[in-house]
JSON list of C-alpha atoms in Angstrom, two decimals:
[
{"chain": "A", "resi": 132, "resn": "MET", "atom": "CA", "xyz": [-20.16, -22.24, -6.19]},
{"chain": "A", "resi": 133, "resn": "PRO", "atom": "CA", "xyz": [-19.54, -20.01, -9.23]},
{"chain": "A", "resi": 134, "resn": "ALA", "atom": "CA", "xyz": [-20.84, -21.29, -12.51]},
{"chain": "A", "resi": 135, "resn": "PRO", "atom": "CA", "xyz": [-18.12, -22.79, -14.77]},
{"chain": "A", "resi": 136, "resn": "ALA", "atom": "CA", "xyz": [-18.75, -20.11, -17.43]},
{"chain": "A", "resi": 137, "resn": "ALA", "atom": "CA", "xyz": [-18.32, -17.33, -14.85]},
{"chain": "A", "resi": 138, "resn": "THR", "atom": "CA", "xyz": [-15.12, -18.93, -13.58]},
{"chain": "A", "resi": 139, "resn": "ARG", "atom": "CA", "xyz": [-13.70, -19.19, -17.10]},
{"chain": "A", "resi": 140, "resn": "GLN", "atom": "CA", "xyz": [-14.59, -15.57, -17.81]},
{"chain": "A", "resi": 141, "resn": "ALA", "atom": "CA", "xyz": [-12.91, -14.42, -14.60]},
{"chain": "A", "resi": 142, "resn": "GLN", "atom": "CA", "xyz": [-9.78, -16.38, -15.49]},
{"chain": "A", "resi": 143, "resn": "LYS", "atom": "CA", "xyz": [-9.82, -14.89, -18.98]},
{"chain": "A", "resi": 144, "resn": "GLU", "atom": "CA", "xyz": [-9.98, -11.37, -17.53]},
{"chain": "A", "resi": 145, "resn": "ARG", "atom": "CA", "xyz": [-7.11, -12.11, -15.14]},
{"chain": "A", "resi": 146, "resn": "THR", "atom": "CA", "xyz": [-4.95, -13.39, -18.01]},
{"chain": "A", "resi": 147, "resn": "ARG", "atom": "CA", "xyz": [-5.75, -10.31, -20.08]},
{"chain": "A", "resi": 148, "resn": "GLU", "atom": "CA", "xyz": [-4.79, -8.00, -17.20]},
{"chain": "A", "resi": 149, "resn": "THR", "atom": "CA", "xyz": [-1.59, -9.97, -16.64]},
{"chain": "A", "resi": 150, "resn": "LEU", "atom": "CA", "xyz": [-0.63, -9.53, -20.30]},
{"chain": "A", "resi": 151, "resn": "LEU", "atom": "CA", "xyz": [-1.29, -5.80, -20.16]},
{"chain": "A", "resi": 152, "resn": "HIS", "atom": "CA", "xyz": [0.74, -5.46, -16.97]},
{"chain": "A", "resi": 153, "resn": "ALA", "atom": "CA", "xyz": [3.59, -7.50, -18.45]},
{"chain": "A", "resi": 154, "resn": "ALA", "atom": "CA", "xyz": [3.64, -5.29, -21.55]},
{"chain": "A", "resi": 155, "resn": "LEU", "atom": "CA", "xyz": [3.81, -2.15, -19.37]},
{"chain": "A", "resi": 156, "resn": "GLU", "atom": "CA", "xyz": [6.73, -3.52, -17.37]},
{"chain": "A", "resi": 157, "resn": "LEU", "atom": "CA", "xyz": [8.67, -4.63, -20.42]},
{"chain": "A", "resi": 158, "resn": "SER", "atom": "CA", "xyz": [8.01, -1.41, -22.32]},
{"chain": "A", "resi": 159, "resn": "GLU", "atom": "CA", "xyz": [9.45, 0.55, -19.41]},
{"chain": "A", "resi": 160, "resn": "LEU", "atom": "CA", "xyz": [12.68, -1.41, -19.76]},
{"chain": "A", "resi": 161, "resn": "TYR", "atom": "CA", "xyz": [12.99, -1.69, -23.55]},
{"chain": "A", "resi": 162, "resn": "GLY", "atom": "CA", "xyz": [10.32, 0.46, -25.21]},
{"chain": "A", "resi": 163, "resn": "PHE", "atom": "CA", "xyz": [7.09, -1.00, -26.52]},
{"chain": "A", "resi": 164, "resn": "ALA", "atom": "CA", "xyz": [8.20, -1.09, -30.15]},
{"chain": "A", "resi": 165, "resn": "GLN", "atom": "CA", "xyz": [11.19, -3.27, -29.19]},
{"chain": "A", "resi": 166, "resn": "ILE", "atom": "CA", "xyz": [9.35, -6.04, -27.33]},
{"chain": "A", "resi": 167, "resn": "SER", "atom": "CA", "xyz": [7.79, -9.08, -28.91]},
{"chain": "A", "resi": 168, "resn": "LEU", "atom": "CA", "xyz": [4.61, -11.02, -28.39]},
{"chain": "A", "resi": 169, "resn": "ARG", "atom": "CA", "xyz": [6.64, -13.96, -27.10]},
{"chain": "A", "resi": 170, "resn": "GLN", "atom": "CA", "xyz": [8.43, -11.77, -24.56]},
{"chain": "A", "resi": 171, "resn": "VAL", "atom": "CA", "xyz": [5.13, -10.45, -23.24]},
{"chain": "A", "resi": 172, "resn": "ALA", "atom": "CA", "xyz": [3.62, -13.94, -23.04]},
{"chain": "A", "resi": 173, "resn": "ARG", "atom": "CA", "xyz": [6.69, -15.33, -21.25]},
{"chain": "A", "resi": 174, "resn": "HIS", "atom": "CA", "xyz": [6.76, -12.40, -18.80]},
{"chain": "A", "resi": 175, "resn": "ALA", "atom": "CA", "xyz": [3.04, -12.96, -18.11]},
{"chain": "A", "resi": 176, "resn": "GLY", "atom": "CA", "xyz": [3.58, -16.67, -17.58]},
{"chain": "A", "resi": 177, "resn": "VAL", "atom": "CA", "xyz": [1.38, -17.84, -20.45]},
{"chain": "A", "resi": 178, "resn": "VAL", "atom": "CA", "xyz": [2.04, -19.57, -23.75]},
{"chain": "A", "resi": 179, "resn": "PRO", "atom": "CA", "xyz": [2.09, -17.42, -26.92]},
{"chain": "A", "resi": 180, "resn": "THR", "atom": "CA", "xyz": [-1.12, -19.02, -28.21]},
{"chain": "A", "resi": 181, "resn": "ALA", "atom": "CA", "xyz": [-2.90, -17.68, -25.10]},
{"chain": "A", "resi": 182, "resn": "PHE", "atom": "CA", "xyz": [-1.95, -14.15, -26.17]},
{"chain": "A", "resi": 183, "resn": "TYR", "atom": "CA", "xyz": [-4.10, -14.44, -29.29]},
{"chain": "A", "resi": 184, "resn": "ARG", "atom": "CA", "xyz": [-7.17, -15.22, -27.21]},
{"chain": "A", "resi": 185, "resn": "HIS", "atom": "CA", "xyz": [-6.99, -11.63, -25.97]},
{"chain": "A", "resi": 186, "resn": "PHE", "atom": "CA", "xyz": [-5.17, -9.55, -28.58]},
{"chain": "A", "resi": 187, "resn": "GLY", "atom": "CA", "xyz": [-4.80, -9.96, -32.32]},
{"chain": "A", "resi": 188, "resn": "SER", "atom": "CA", "xyz": [-1.35, -8.36, -32.34]},
{"chain": "A", "resi": 189, "resn": "MET", "atom": "CA", "xyz": [1.09, -6.32, -30.29]},
{"chain": "A", "resi": 190, "resn": "ASP", "atom": "CA", "xyz": [-0.32, -3.17, -31.86]},
{"chain": "A", "resi": 191, "resn": "GLN", "atom": "CA", "xyz": [-3.78, -4.08, -30.59]},
{"chain": "A", "resi": 192, "resn": "LEU", "atom": "CA", "xyz": [-2.38, -4.56, -27.10]},
{"chain": "A", "resi": 193, "resn": "GLY", "atom": "CA", "xyz": [-0.66, -1.17, -27.39]},
{"chain": "A", "resi": 194, "resn": "LEU", "atom": "CA", "xyz": [-3.91, 0.50, -28.46]},
{"chain": "A", "resi": 195, "resn": "THR", "atom": "CA", "xyz": [-5.60, -0.95, -25.38]},
{"chain": "A", "resi": 196, "resn": "LEU", "atom": "CA", "xyz": [-2.90, 0.57, -23.16]},
{"chain": "A", "resi": 197, "resn": "VAL", "atom": "CA", "xyz": [-3.33, 3.95, -24.85]},
{"chain": "A", "resi": 198, "resn": "GLU", "atom": "CA", "xyz": [-7.10, 3.85, -24.38]},
{"chain": "A", "resi": 199, "resn": "ARG", "atom": "CA", "xyz": [-6.78, 2.99, -20.69]},
{"chain": "A", "resi": 200, "resn": "SER", "atom": "CA", "xyz": [-4.32, 5.79, -20.06]},
{"chain": "A", "resi": 201, "resn": "PHE", "atom": "CA", "xyz": [-6.61, 8.48, -21.44]},
{"chain": "A", "resi": 202, "resn": "THR", "atom": "CA", "xyz": [-9.86, 7.02, -20.11]},
{"chain": "A", "resi": 203, "resn": "THR", "atom": "CA", "xyz": [-8.71, 7.70, -16.56]},
{"chain": "A", "resi": 204, "resn": "LEU", "atom": "CA", "xyz": [-7.78, 11.31, -17.22]},
{"chain": "A", "resi": 205, "resn": "ARG", "atom": "CA", "xyz": [-10.95, 11.95, -19.22]},
{"chain": "A", "resi": 206, "resn": "ARG", "atom": "CA", "xyz": [-13.10, 10.55, -16.42]},
{"chain": "A", "resi": 207, "resn": "MET", "atom": "CA", "xyz": [-11.42, 12.77, -13.83]},
{"chain": "A", "resi": 208, "resn": "ILE", "atom": "CA", "xyz": [-11.92, 15.83, -16.03]},
{"chain": "A", "resi": 209, "resn": "ARG", "atom": "CA", "xyz": [-15.60, 15.01, -16.54]},
{"chain": "A", "resi": 210, "resn": "ASP", "atom": "CA", "xyz": [-16.12, 14.50, -12.81]},
{"chain": "A", "resi": 211, "resn": "ALA", "atom": "CA", "xyz": [-14.50, 17.86, -12.14]},
{"chain": "A", "resi": 212, "resn": "GLN", "atom": "CA", "xyz": [-16.80, 19.56, -14.64]},
{"chain": "A", "resi": 213, "resn": "ARG", "atom": "CA", "xyz": [-19.77, 18.65, -12.43]},
{"chain": "A", "resi": 214, "resn": "ASP", "atom": "CA", "xyz": [-18.33, 20.84, -9.70]},
{"chain": "A", "resi": 215, "resn": "PRO", "atom": "CA", "xyz": [-19.49, 24.46, -10.21]},
{"chain": "A", "resi": 216, "resn": "ASP", "atom": "CA", "xyz": [-16.40, 25.73, -8.42]},
{"chain": "A", "resi": 217, "resn": "VAL", "atom": "CA", "xyz": [-14.17, 24.34, -11.18]},
{"chain": "A", "resi": 218, "resn": "TYR", "atom": "CA", "xyz": [-15.05, 27.21, -13.50]},
{"chain": "A", "resi": 219, "resn": "ASP", "atom": "CA", "xyz": [-13.97, 29.71, -10.85]},
{"chain": "A", "resi": 220, "resn": "ASN", "atom": "CA", "xyz": [-10.73, 27.83, -10.19]},
{"chain": "A", "resi": 221, "resn": "ILE", "atom": "CA", "xyz": [-10.09, 26.05, -13.47]},
{"chain": "A", "resi": 222, "resn": "ILE", "atom": "CA", "xyz": [-6.32, 26.53, -13.40]},
{"chain": "A", "resi": 223, "resn": "ASP", "atom": "CA", "xyz": [-5.80, 25.18, -9.87]},
{"chain": "A", "resi": 224, "resn": "ALA", "atom": "CA", "xyz": [-8.27, 22.37, -10.54]},
{"chain": "A", "resi": 225, "resn": "SER", "atom": "CA", "xyz": [-6.52, 21.38, -13.77]},
{"chain": "A", "resi": 226, "resn": "ALA", "atom": "CA", "xyz": [-3.10, 21.21, -12.10]},
{"chain": "A", "resi": 227, "resn": "GLU", "atom": "CA", "xyz": [-4.43, 19.08, -9.24]},
{"chain": "A", "resi": 228, "resn": "ILE", "atom": "CA", "xyz": [-6.37, 16.74, -11.52]},
{"chain": "A", "resi": 229, "resn": "LEU", "atom": "CA", "xyz": [-3.40, 16.23, -13.82]},
{"chain": "A", "resi": 230, "resn": "VAL", "atom": "CA", "xyz": [-0.91, 15.40, -11.09]},
{"chain": "A", "resi": 231, "resn": "GLU", "atom": "CA", "xyz": [-3.28, 13.05, -9.27]},
{"chain": "A", "resi": 232, "resn": "ALA", "atom": "CA", "xyz": [-4.24, 11.23, -12.47]},
{"chain": "A", "resi": 233, "resn": "VAL", "atom": "CA", "xyz": [-0.59, 10.67, -13.39]},
{"chain": "A", "resi": 234, "resn": "LYS", "atom": "CA", "xyz": [0.41, 9.59, -9.87]},
{"chain": "A", "resi": 235, "resn": "GLN", "atom": "CA", "xyz": [-2.40, 7.06, -9.69]},
{"chain": "A", "resi": 236, "resn": "ASN", "atom": "CA", "xyz": [-1.58, 5.68, -13.15]},
{"chain": "A", "resi": 237, "resn": "ARG", "atom": "CA", "xyz": [2.14, 6.28, -13.49]},
{"chain": "A", "resi": 238, "resn": "GLY", "atom": "CA", "xyz": [2.71, 3.12, -15.52]},
{"chain": "A", "resi": 239, "resn": "HIS", "atom": "CA", "xyz": [0.14, 4.06, -18.15]},
{"chain": "A", "resi": 240, "resn": "PHE", "atom": "CA", "xyz": [1.24, 7.67, -18.44]},
{"chain": "A", "resi": 241, "resn": "GLY", "atom": "CA", "xyz": [4.87, 6.58, -18.57]},
{"chain": "A", "resi": 242, "resn": "PHE", "atom": "CA", "xyz": [3.90, 4.38, -21.50]},
{"chain": "A", "resi": 243, "resn": "VAL", "atom": "CA", "xyz": [2.27, 7.34, -23.27]},
{"chain": "A", "resi": 244, "resn": "ALA", "atom": "CA", "xyz": [5.25, 9.59, -22.58]},
{"chain": "A", "resi": 245, "resn": "ARG", "atom": "CA", "xyz": [7.69, 7.06, -24.02]},
{"chain": "A", "resi": 246, "resn": "GLU", "atom": "CA", "xyz": [5.63, 5.96, -27.00]},
{"chain": "A", "resi": 247, "resn": "ARG", "atom": "CA", "xyz": [4.25, 9.38, -28.02]},
{"chain": "A", "resi": 248, "resn": "VAL", "atom": "CA", "xyz": [7.31, 10.06, -30.17]},
{"chain": "A", "resi": 249, "resn": "GLY", "atom": "CA", "xyz": [9.18, 6.76, -30.27]},
{"chain": "A", "resi": 250, "resn": "GLY", "atom": "CA", "xyz": [6.51, 4.09, -30.47]},
{"chain": "A", "resi": 251, "resn": "SER", "atom": "CA", "xyz": [5.14, 2.08, -33.35]},
{"chain": "A", "resi": 252, "resn": "PRO", "atom": "CA", "xyz": [3.18, 4.06, -35.97]},
{"chain": "A", "resi": 253, "resn": "ALA", "atom": "CA", "xyz": [-0.14, 2.57, -34.83]},
{"chain": "A", "resi": 254, "resn": "VAL", "atom": "CA", "xyz": [0.49, 3.45, -31.18]},
{"chain": "A", "resi": 255, "resn": "ARG", "atom": "CA", "xyz": [1.76, 6.96, -32.00]},
{"chain": "A", "resi": 256, "resn": "GLN", "atom": "CA", "xyz": [-1.33, 7.58, -34.12]},
{"chain": "A", "resi": 257, "resn": "ALA", "atom": "CA", "xyz": [-3.61, 6.34, -31.33]},
{"chain": "A", "resi": 258, "resn": "ILE", "atom": "CA", "xyz": [-1.94, 8.63, -28.79]},
{"chain": "A", "resi": 259, "resn": "GLN", "atom": "CA", "xyz": [-2.31, 11.61, -31.11]},
{"chain": "A", "resi": 260, "resn": "HIS", "atom": "CA", "xyz": [-5.96, 10.70, -31.68]},
{"chain": "A", "resi": 261, "resn": "GLU", "atom": "CA", "xyz": [-6.59, 10.62, -27.93]},
{"chain": "A", "resi": 262, "resn": "LEU", "atom": "CA", "xyz": [-4.84, 13.97, -27.52]},
{"chain": "A", "resi": 263, "resn": "ASP", "atom": "CA", "xyz": [-7.03, 15.43, -30.27]},
{"chain": "A", "resi": 264, "resn": "LEU", "atom": "CA", "xyz": [-10.14, 14.12, -28.50]},
{"chain": "A", "resi": 265, "resn": "PHE", "atom": "CA", "xyz": [-8.91, 15.64, -25.27]},
{"chain": "A", "resi": 266, "resn": "VAL", "atom": "CA", "xyz": [-8.41, 18.99, -27.03]},
{"chain": "A", "resi": 267, "resn": "ASN", "atom": "CA", "xyz": [-12.00, 18.81, -28.31]},
{"chain": "A", "resi": 268, "resn": "GLU", "atom": "CA", "xyz": [-13.41, 18.05, -24.87]},
{"chain": "A", "resi": 269, "resn": "LEU", "atom": "CA", "xyz": [-11.37, 20.80, -23.24]},
{"chain": "A", "resi": 270, "resn": "ALA", "atom": "CA", "xyz": [-12.47, 23.26, -25.93]},
{"chain": "A", "resi": 271, "resn": "ILE", "atom": "CA", "xyz": [-16.11, 22.64, -24.95]},
{"chain": "A", "resi": 272, "resn": "VAL", "atom": "CA", "xyz": [-15.26, 23.52, -21.34]},
{"chain": "A", "resi": 273, "resn": "LEU", "atom": "CA", "xyz": [-13.25, 26.61, -22.27]},
{"chain": "A", "resi": 274, "resn": "ALA", "atom": "CA", "xyz": [-15.98, 27.91, -24.59]},
{"chain": "A", "resi": 275, "resn": "ARG", "atom": "CA", "xyz": [-18.17, 28.51, -21.53]},
{"chain": "A", "resi": 276, "resn": "LEU", "atom": "CA", "xyz": [-15.65, 30.84, -19.90]},
{"chain": "A", "resi": 277, "resn": "PRO", "atom": "CA", "xyz": [-15.91, 34.66, -19.98]},
{"chain": "A", "resi": 278, "resn": "HIS", "atom": "CA", "xyz": [-14.08, 36.52, -22.78]},
{"chain": "A", "resi": 279, "resn": "ILE", "atom": "CA", "xyz": [-14.03, 33.58, -25.19]},
{"chain": "A", "resi": 280, "resn": "ARG", "atom": "CA", "xyz": [-17.70, 32.67, -25.50]},
{"chain": "A", "resi": 281, "resn": "THR", "atom": "CA", "xyz": [-17.91, 34.45, -28.87]},
{"chain": "A", "resi": 282, "resn": "TRP", "atom": "CA", "xyz": [-14.55, 33.29, -30.21]},
{"chain": "A", "resi": 283, "resn": "THR", "atom": "CA", "xyz": [-14.36, 31.25, -33.38]},
{"chain": "A", "resi": 284, "resn": "VAL", "atom": "CA", "xyz": [-14.19, 27.49, -33.06]},
{"chain": "A", "resi": 285, "resn": "ASP", "atom": "CA", "xyz": [-10.64, 27.54, -34.44]},
{"chain": "A", "resi": 286, "resn": "ASP", "atom": "CA", "xyz": [-9.48, 30.01, -31.81]},
{"chain": "A", "resi": 287, "resn": "VAL", "atom": "CA", "xyz": [-11.05, 28.06, -28.95]},
{"chain": "A", "resi": 288, "resn": "GLN", "atom": "CA", "xyz": [-9.36, 24.93, -30.28]},
{"chain": "A", "resi": 289, "resn": "MET", "atom": "CA", "xyz": [-6.06, 26.82, -30.43]},
{"chain": "A", "resi": 290, "resn": "VAL", "atom": "CA", "xyz": [-6.28, 27.70, -26.74]},
{"chain": "A", "resi": 291, "resn": "ALA", "atom": "CA", "xyz": [-7.31, 24.15, -25.84]},
{"chain": "A", "resi": 292, "resn": "ARG", "atom": "CA", "xyz": [-4.24, 22.83, -27.68]},
{"chain": "A", "resi": 293, "resn": "LEU", "atom": "CA", "xyz": [-2.01, 25.21, -25.70]},
{"chain": "A", "resi": 294, "resn": "PHE", "atom": "CA", "xyz": [-3.47, 23.89, -22.46]},
{"chain": "A", "resi": 295, "resn": "VAL", "atom": "CA", "xyz": [-3.11, 20.26, -23.54]},
{"chain": "A", "resi": 296, "resn": "ARG", "atom": "CA", "xyz": [0.51, 20.75, -24.60]},
{"chain": "A", "resi": 297, "resn": "ASN", "atom": "CA", "xyz": [1.17, 22.28, -21.20]},
{"chain": "A", "resi": 298, "resn": "MET", "atom": "CA", "xyz": [-0.52, 19.33, -19.48]},
{"chain": "A", "resi": 299, "resn": "VAL", "atom": "CA", "xyz": [1.39, 16.75, -21.56]},
{"chain": "A", "resi": 300, "resn": "SER", "atom": "CA", "xyz": [4.69, 18.39, -20.70]},
{"chain": "A", "resi": 301, "resn": "HIS", "atom": "CA", "xyz": [3.97, 18.40, -16.98]},
{"chain": "A", "resi": 302, "resn": "ALA", "atom": "CA", "xyz": [2.51, 14.89, -17.04]},
{"chain": "A", "resi": 303, "resn": "GLU", "atom": "CA", "xyz": [5.87, 13.74, -18.34]},
{"chain": "A", "resi": 304, "resn": "ASP", "atom": "CA", "xyz": [7.54, 15.64, -15.49]},
{"chain": "A", "resi": 305, "resn": "VAL", "atom": "CA", "xyz": [5.34, 13.81, -12.95]},
{"chain": "A", "resi": 306, "resn": "VAL", "atom": "CA", "xyz": [6.19, 10.44, -14.51]},
{"chain": "A", "resi": 307, "resn": "ALA", "atom": "CA", "xyz": [9.89, 11.20, -14.01]},
{"chain": "A", "resi": 308, "resn": "LEU", "atom": "CA", "xyz": [9.47, 12.26, -10.36]},
{"chain": "A", "resi": 309, "resn": "PRO", "atom": "CA", "xyz": [11.42, 10.25, -7.79]},
{"chain": "A", "resi": 310, "resn": "ASP", "atom": "CA", "xyz": [9.38, 8.77, -4.95]},
{"chain": "A", "resi": 311, "resn": "ALA", "atom": "CA", "xyz": [8.71, 10.72, -1.77]},
{"chain": "A", "resi": 312, "resn": "ARG", "atom": "CA", "xyz": [9.48, 14.17, -3.20]},
{"chain": "A", "resi": 313, "resn": "PRO", "atom": "CA", "xyz": [6.35, 16.25, -2.46]},
{"chain": "A", "resi": 314, "resn": "ASP", "atom": "CA", "xyz": [8.46, 19.39, -2.88]},
{"chain": "A", "resi": 315, "resn": "LEU", "atom": "CA", "xyz": [9.11, 18.56, -6.54]},
{"chain": "A", "resi": 316, "resn": "GLU", "atom": "CA", "xyz": [5.47, 17.62, -7.03]},
{"chain": "A", "resi": 317, "resn": "GLU", "atom": "CA", "xyz": [4.39, 21.04, -5.73]},
{"chain": "A", "resi": 318, "resn": "ARG", "atom": "CA", "xyz": [6.92, 22.70, -8.01]},
{"chain": "A", "resi": 319, "resn": "ILE", "atom": "CA", "xyz": [5.40, 20.95, -11.02]},
{"chain": "A", "resi": 320, "resn": "LYS", "atom": "CA", "xyz": [1.91, 22.07, -9.97]},
{"chain": "A", "resi": 321, "resn": "ASP", "atom": "CA", "xyz": [3.13, 25.62, -9.46]},
{"chain": "A", "resi": 322, "resn": "ASP", "atom": "CA", "xyz": [4.87, 25.70, -12.85]},
{"chain": "A", "resi": 323, "resn": "ALA", "atom": "CA", "xyz": [1.72, 24.35, -14.52]},
{"chain": "A", "resi": 324, "resn": "ARG", "atom": "CA", "xyz": [-0.46, 26.99, -12.83]},
{"chain": "A", "resi": 325, "resn": "ARG", "atom": "CA", "xyz": [1.88, 29.85, -13.76]},
{"chain": "A", "resi": 326, "resn": "GLU", "atom": "CA", "xyz": [2.13, 28.76, -17.38]},
{"chain": "A", "resi": 327, "resn": "MET", "atom": "CA", "xyz": [-1.64, 28.33, -17.67]},
{"chain": "A", "resi": 328, "resn": "ARG", "atom": "CA", "xyz": [-2.14, 31.79, -16.17]},
{"chain": "A", "resi": 329, "resn": "VAL", "atom": "CA", "xyz": [0.13, 33.24, -18.84]},
{"chain": "A", "resi": 330, "resn": "ILE", "atom": "CA", "xyz": [-2.17, 31.66, -21.43]},
{"chain": "A", "resi": 331, "resn": "VAL", "atom": "CA", "xyz": [-5.25, 33.02, -19.67]},
{"chain": "A", "resi": 332, "resn": "ILE", "atom": "CA", "xyz": [-3.82, 36.55, -19.53]},
{"chain": "A", "resi": 333, "resn": "GLY", "atom": "CA", "xyz": [-4.14, 36.66, -23.29]},
{"chain": "A", "resi": 334, "resn": "PHE", "atom": "CA", "xyz": [-7.87, 35.81, -23.21]},
{"chain": "A", "resi": 335, "resn": "ARG", "atom": "CA", "xyz": [-9.03, 39.35, -22.49]},
{"chain": "A", "resi": 336, "resn": "ASP", "atom": "CA", "xyz": [-7.04, 41.06, -25.22]},
{"chain": "A", "resi": 337, "resn": "TRP", "atom": "CA", "xyz": [-7.29, 38.43, -27.95]},
{"chain": "A", "resi": 338, "resn": "ARG", "atom": "CA", "xyz": [-9.43, 39.46, -30.91]},
{"chain": "A", "resi": 339, "resn": "SER", "atom": "CA", "xyz": [-11.02, 36.45, -32.54]},
{"chain": "A", "resi": 340, "resn": "SER", "atom": "CA", "xyz": [-11.77, 37.04, -36.22]},
{"chain": "A", "resi": 341, "resn": "THR", "atom": "CA", "xyz": [-15.55, 36.97, -35.68]},
{"chain": "A", "resi": 342, "resn": "ALA", "atom": "CA", "xyz": [-15.66, 38.12, -32.07]},
{"chain": "A", "resi": 343, "resn": "SER", "atom": "CA", "xyz": [-17.78, 41.12, -31.21]},
{"chain": "A", "resi": 344, "resn": "PRO", "atom": "CA", "xyz": [-15.95, 44.48, -30.81]},
{"chain": "A", "resi": 345, "resn": "GLY", "atom": "CA", "xyz": [-16.83, 44.55, -27.12]},
{"chain": "A", "resi": 346, "resn": "LEU", "atom": "CA", "xyz": [-14.52, 41.64, -26.26]}
]
């Protein structure tokens, strides 16, 4: 039989997950900034005092949801970086990774899409922070590509931001997709690829302020 401490810990984890799930469901209906701790606790089937065993406030719960949303996407990007073919097909790979990540975690990405501009200040700030981290990670990947290896850090960051803005826009499109519409899903992927290719076209002719004349 499981030890009592292990059983209590497992129950604690289940309650925590139930609270997070309840907050996602309610935020989809009303917006995260409009729901209360008591609503989340009631929807999760626990008393309000149980909420405080897991989260100090609604903002802390919201920050946990933000972190989970981006952890999944960041992990998929890192896994893809281990594949040497990604650098030869970075645009196609990025479109595929983005759509799959959003489909598998639609609730979390829907939360980010809704709260990115309309959420509480703490949640909005956390989302922006995660986007900034994502820009930094993507900039490291892009800096290895031909044509931009000698660009300034600011210019590489600029291109990374363009890619991330493109990805955010299309992630929000995927969130809004109706079920069983693979045709619309392919259209989103195609639009993402085309727009990223437009960005890439500028790589060859861009003159970074400290780039060598041969670029």
